[in-house]
Tab-separated table of C-alpha atoms in Angstrom:
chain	number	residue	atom	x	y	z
A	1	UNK	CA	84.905	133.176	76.484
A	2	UNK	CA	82.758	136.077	77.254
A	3	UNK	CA	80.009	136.921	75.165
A	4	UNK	CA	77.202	139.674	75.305
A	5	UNK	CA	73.638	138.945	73.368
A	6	UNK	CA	71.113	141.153	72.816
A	7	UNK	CA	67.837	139.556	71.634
A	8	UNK	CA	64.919	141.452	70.362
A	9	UNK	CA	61.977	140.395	69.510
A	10	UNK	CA	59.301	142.145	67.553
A	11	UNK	CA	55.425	141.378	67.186
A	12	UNK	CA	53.666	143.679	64.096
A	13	UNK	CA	49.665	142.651	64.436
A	14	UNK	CA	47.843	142.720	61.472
A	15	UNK	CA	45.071	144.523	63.268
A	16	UNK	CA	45.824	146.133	67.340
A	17	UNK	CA	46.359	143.588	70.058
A	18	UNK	CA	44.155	144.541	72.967
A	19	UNK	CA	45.642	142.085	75.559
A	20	UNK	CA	47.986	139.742	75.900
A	21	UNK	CA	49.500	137.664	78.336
A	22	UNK	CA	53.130	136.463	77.184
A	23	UNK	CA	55.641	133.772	79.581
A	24	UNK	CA	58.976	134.608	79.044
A	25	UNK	CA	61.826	132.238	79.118
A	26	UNK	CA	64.727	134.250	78.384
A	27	UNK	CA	67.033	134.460	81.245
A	28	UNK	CA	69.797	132.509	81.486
A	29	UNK	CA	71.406	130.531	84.450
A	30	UNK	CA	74.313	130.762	85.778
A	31	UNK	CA	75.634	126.762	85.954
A	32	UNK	CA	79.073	124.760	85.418
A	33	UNK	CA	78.967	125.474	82.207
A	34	UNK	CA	78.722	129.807	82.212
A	35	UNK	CA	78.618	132.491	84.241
A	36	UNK	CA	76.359	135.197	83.866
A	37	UNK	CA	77.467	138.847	84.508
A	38	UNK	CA	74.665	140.912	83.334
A	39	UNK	CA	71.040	140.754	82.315
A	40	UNK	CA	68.428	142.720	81.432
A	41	UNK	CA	64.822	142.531	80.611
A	42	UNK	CA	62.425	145.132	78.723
A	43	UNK	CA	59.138	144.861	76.792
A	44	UNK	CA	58.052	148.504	75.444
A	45	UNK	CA	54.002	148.990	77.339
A	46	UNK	CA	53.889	145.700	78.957
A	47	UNK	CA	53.129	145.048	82.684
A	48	UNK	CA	55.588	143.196	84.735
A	49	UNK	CA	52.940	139.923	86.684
A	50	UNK	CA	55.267	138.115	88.109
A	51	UNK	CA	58.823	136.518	88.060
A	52	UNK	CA	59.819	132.784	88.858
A	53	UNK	CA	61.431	129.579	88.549
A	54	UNK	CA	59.432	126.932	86.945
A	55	UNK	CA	59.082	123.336	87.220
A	56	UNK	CA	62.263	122.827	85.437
A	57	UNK	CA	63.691	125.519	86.826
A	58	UNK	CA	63.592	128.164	83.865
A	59	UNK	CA	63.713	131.582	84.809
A	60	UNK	CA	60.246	132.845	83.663
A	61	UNK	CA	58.626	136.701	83.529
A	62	UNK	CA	55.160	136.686	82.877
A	63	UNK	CA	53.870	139.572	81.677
A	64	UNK	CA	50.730	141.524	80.347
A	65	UNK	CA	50.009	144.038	77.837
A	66	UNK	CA	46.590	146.006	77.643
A	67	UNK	CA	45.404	148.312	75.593
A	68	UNK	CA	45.597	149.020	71.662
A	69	UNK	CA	48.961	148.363	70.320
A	70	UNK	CA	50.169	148.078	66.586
A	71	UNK	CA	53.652	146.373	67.889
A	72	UNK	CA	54.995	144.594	71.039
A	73	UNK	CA	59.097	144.733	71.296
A	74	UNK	CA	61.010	142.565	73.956
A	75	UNK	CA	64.741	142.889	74.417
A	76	UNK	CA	66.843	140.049	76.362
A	77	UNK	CA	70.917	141.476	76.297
A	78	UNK	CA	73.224	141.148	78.770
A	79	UNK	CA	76.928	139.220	79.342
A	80	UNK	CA	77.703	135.584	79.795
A	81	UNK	CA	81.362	134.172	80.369
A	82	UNK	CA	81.671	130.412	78.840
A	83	UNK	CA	83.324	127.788	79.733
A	84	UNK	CA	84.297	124.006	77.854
A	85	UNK	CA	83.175	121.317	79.495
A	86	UNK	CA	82.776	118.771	77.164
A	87	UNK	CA	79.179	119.270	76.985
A	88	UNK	CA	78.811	118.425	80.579
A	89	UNK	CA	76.485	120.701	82.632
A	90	UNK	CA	76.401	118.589	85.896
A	91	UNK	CA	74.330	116.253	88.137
A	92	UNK	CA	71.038	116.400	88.228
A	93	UNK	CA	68.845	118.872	90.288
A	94	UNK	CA	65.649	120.837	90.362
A	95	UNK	CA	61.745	120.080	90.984
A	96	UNK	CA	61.473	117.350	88.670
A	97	UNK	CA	62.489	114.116	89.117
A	98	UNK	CA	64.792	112.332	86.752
A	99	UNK	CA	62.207	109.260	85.507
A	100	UNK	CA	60.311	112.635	84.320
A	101	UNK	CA	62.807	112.841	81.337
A	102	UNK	CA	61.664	109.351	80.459
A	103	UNK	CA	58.375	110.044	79.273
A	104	UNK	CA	57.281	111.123	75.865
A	105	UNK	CA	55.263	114.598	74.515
A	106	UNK	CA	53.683	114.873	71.551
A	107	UNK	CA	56.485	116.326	70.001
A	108	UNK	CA	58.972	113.602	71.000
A	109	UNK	CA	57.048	110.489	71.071
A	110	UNK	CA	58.883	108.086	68.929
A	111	UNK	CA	57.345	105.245	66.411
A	112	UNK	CA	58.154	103.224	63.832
A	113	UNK	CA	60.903	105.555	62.231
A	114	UNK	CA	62.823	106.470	65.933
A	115	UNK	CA	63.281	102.259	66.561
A	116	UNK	CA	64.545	102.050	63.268
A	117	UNK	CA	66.938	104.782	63.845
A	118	UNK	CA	68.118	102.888	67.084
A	119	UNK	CA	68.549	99.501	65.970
A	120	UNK	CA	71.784	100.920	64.176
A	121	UNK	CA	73.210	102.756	67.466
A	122	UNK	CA	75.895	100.822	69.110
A	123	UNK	CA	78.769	101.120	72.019
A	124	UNK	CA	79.642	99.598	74.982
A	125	UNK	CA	78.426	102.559	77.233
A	126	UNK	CA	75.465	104.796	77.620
A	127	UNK	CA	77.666	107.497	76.624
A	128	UNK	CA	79.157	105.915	73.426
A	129	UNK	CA	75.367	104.987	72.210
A	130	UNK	CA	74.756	109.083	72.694
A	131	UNK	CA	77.596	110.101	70.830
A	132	UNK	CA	76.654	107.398	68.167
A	133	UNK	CA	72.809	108.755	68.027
A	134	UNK	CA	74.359	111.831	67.941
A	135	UNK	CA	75.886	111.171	64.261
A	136	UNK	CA	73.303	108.740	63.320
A	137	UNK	CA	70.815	111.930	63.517
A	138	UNK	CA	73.110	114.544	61.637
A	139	UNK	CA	73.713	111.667	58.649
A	140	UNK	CA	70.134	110.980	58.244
A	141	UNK	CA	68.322	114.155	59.008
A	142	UNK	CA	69.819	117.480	56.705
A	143	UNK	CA	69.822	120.993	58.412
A	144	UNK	CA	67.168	122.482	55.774
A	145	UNK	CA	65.099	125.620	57.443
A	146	UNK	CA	61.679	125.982	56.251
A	147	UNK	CA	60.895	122.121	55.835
A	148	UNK	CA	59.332	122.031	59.450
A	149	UNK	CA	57.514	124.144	62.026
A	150	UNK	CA	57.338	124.387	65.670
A	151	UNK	CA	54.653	121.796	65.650
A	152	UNK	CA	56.931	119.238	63.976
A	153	UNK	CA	57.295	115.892	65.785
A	154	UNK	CA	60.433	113.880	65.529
A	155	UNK	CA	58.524	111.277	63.527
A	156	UNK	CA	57.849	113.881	61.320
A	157	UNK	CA	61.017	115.117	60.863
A	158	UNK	CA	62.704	112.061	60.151
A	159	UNK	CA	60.237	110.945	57.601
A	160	UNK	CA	61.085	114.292	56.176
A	161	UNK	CA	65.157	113.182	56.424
A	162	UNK	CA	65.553	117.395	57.298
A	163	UNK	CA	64.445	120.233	59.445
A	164	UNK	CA	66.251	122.628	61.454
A	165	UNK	CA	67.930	122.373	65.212
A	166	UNK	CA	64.972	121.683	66.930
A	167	UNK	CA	63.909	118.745	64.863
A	168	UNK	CA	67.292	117.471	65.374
A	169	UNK	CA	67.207	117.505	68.894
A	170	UNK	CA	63.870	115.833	69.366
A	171	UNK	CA	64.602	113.391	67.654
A	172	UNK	CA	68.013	112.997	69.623
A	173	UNK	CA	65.702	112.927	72.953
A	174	UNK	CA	63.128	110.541	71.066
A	175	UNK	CA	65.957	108.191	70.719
A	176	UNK	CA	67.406	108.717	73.834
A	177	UNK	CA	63.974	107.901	75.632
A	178	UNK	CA	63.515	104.805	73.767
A	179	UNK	CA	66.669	103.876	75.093
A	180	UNK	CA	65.990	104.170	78.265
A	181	UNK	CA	68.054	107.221	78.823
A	182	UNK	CA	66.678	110.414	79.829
A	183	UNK	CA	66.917	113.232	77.337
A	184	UNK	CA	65.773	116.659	77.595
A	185	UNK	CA	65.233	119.612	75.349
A	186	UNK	CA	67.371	122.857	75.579
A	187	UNK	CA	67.178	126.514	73.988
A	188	UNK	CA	70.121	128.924	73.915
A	189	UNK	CA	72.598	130.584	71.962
A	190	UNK	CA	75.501	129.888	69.948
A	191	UNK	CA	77.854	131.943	68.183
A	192	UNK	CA	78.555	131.104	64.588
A	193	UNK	CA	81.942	131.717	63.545
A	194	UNK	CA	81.526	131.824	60.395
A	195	UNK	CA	78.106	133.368	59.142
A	196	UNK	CA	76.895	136.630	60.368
A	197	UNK	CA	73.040	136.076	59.628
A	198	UNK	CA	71.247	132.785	60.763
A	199	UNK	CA	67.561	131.814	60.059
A	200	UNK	CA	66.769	130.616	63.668
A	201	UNK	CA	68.021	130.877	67.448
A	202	UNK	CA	69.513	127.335	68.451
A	203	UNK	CA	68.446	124.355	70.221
A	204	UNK	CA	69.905	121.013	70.960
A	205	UNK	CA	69.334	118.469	73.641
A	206	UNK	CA	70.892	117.092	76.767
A	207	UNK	CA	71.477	113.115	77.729
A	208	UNK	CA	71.751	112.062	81.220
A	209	UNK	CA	74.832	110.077	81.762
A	210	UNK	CA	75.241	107.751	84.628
A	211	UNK	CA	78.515	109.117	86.272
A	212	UNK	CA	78.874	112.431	84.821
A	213	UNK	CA	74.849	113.509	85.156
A	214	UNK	CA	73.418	116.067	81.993
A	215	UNK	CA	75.388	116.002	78.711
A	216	UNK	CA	74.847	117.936	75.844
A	217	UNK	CA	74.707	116.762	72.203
A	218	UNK	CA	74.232	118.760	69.327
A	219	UNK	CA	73.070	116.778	66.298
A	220	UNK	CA	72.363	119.580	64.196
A	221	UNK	CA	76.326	120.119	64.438
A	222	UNK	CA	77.452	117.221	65.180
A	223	UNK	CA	79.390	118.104	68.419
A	224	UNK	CA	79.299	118.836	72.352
A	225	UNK	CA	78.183	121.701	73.451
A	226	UNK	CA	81.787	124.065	74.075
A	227	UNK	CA	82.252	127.203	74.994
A	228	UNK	CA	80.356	129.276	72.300
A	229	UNK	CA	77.087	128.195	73.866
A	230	UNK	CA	74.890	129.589	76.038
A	231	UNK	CA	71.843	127.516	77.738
A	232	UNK	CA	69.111	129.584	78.795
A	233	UNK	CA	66.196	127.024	79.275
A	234	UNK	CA	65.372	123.355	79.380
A	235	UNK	CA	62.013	121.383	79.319
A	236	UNK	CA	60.740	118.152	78.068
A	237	UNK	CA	60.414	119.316	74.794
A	238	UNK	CA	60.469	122.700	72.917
A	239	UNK	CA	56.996	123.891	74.541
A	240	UNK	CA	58.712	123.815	77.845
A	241	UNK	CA	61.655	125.892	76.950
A	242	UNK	CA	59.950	127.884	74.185
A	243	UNK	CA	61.355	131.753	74.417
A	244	UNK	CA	57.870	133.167	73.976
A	245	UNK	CA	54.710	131.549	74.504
A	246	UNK	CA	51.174	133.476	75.729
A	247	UNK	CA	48.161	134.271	74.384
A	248	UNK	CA	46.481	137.453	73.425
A	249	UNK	CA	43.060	139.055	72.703
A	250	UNK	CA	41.807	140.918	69.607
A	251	UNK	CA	43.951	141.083	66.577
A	252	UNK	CA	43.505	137.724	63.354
A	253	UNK	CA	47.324	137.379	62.560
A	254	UNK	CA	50.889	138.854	63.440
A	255	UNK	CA	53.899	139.187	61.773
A	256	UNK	CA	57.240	137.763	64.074
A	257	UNK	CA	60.400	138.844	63.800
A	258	UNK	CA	63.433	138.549	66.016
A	259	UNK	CA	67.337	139.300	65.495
A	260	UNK	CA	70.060	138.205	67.940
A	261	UNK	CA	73.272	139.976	68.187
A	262	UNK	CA	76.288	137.792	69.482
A	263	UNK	CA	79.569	139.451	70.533
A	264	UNK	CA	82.705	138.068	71.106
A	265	UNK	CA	86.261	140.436	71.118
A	266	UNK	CA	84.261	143.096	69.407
A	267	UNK	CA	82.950	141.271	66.737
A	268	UNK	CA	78.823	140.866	65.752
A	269	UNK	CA	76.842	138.313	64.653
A	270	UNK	CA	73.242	138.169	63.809
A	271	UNK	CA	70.468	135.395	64.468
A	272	UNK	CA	67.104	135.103	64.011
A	273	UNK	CA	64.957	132.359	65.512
A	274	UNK	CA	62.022	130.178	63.990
């Protein structure tokens, strides 16, 4: 499947922004999973820093603005072919070493809520007990945007029984960690076949399975990631994969808003992302 995105991303201040100093993860990779064709970067007055691969091996632009500015824009667009896999993205590699994935943020550490949740996961393989988790999570926990925040921990979420993708997946790699497996946390793209406007960009979590290495797992959906998604950065948890992150100097409050266009044989879909 070949799809093109374009991904803009608007900041309104309440007041003008002086400086700021923004880390951009929104360049995907090209793995087993997709192939990227074209890409392209812009952010209307800012300052290219510097460009690199981090820890995790996320493509990452940092870049500064100066000056007095009523609105920052940054557009991501470009093409991505798609493959099926099954959800499988391949063995392990990068900076990090696997045990990393084993250890707990504050977003993903898991209490008394998470060991109740696994005490009901069975299967006779570490794979099974993922795909298991995997429903367990979308049974217990409804999709429901605006019951959560970025600052949402799993523990939260599942007290709350709903939240939106990214709850889902920390819980998944919650779970997953308590189980001794290592989970991580991944932000992309999908292409909704049947909706044209969505309330956030997707995220959804990856499982690494003795034999076949990083799997995805979608609980929000309820499937393996196929050829409609695109990764475009993993971390331990949403802070290390987060689109945007940065700081900036001299304005109270800001108004967010970001649309993502999805194309596939001509035809466009919208997104917007929490």
């Amino acid at each position: 499947m070949r799809l093109k995105i374009s991904h803009l991303t608007e900041y309104r201040y309440d007041e003008p922004a002086q400086f700021s100093l923004q880390r951009l993860r929104l360049t995907p990779p090209t793995n087993a999973t997709q192939k990227v064709l074209g890409w392209a970067l812009k952010v209307e007055g800012a300052t290219p820093e510097v460009e690199y691969d981090d820890q995790y091996g996320n493509h990452v632009n940092l870049v500064s603005l100066e000056g007095e500015q009523d609105v920052t824009r940054i557009l991501a667009e470009g093409e991505v072919e798609t493959g099926d896999n099954n959800g499988v993205t391949g063995p392990h590699t990068g900076f990090c070493p696997l045990w990393l994935f084993l250890r707990d943020t504050p977003l993903t550490k898991g209490g008394k809520l998470v060991k109740e949740l696994i005490k009901g996961v069975g299967g006779d393989n570490e794979l099974a007990r993922m795909h298991a988790l995997m429903a367990a999570i979308h049974e217990t926990v409804d999709y429901r945007p605006g019951t959560s925040n970025t600052e949402t921990t799993a523990e939260q979420a599942l007290e709350r029984k709903s939240g939106v993708c990214q709850d889902h997946a920390h819980i998944f790699i919650a779970a997953a960690r308590a189980l001794q497996v290592p989970a991580r946390y991944i932000s992309g793209y999908l292409m909704m076949e049947e909706k044209i406007e969505q309330a956030a960009t997707h995220a959804w979590a990856e499982a690494h399975i003795p034999g076949l290495g990083w799997v995805g797992f979608d609980p929000a959906n309820e499937i393996c990631p196929d050829a409609r998604y695109i990764r475009v950065a993993s971390g331990l948890c949403y802070r290390d994969a987060a689109p945007i992150s940065g700081m900036r100097i001299g304005t109270p409050g800001e108004t967010l808003s970001v649309t993502v266009k999805v194309e596939d044989g001509g035809q466009m879909q919208s997104q917007s992302q929490s």
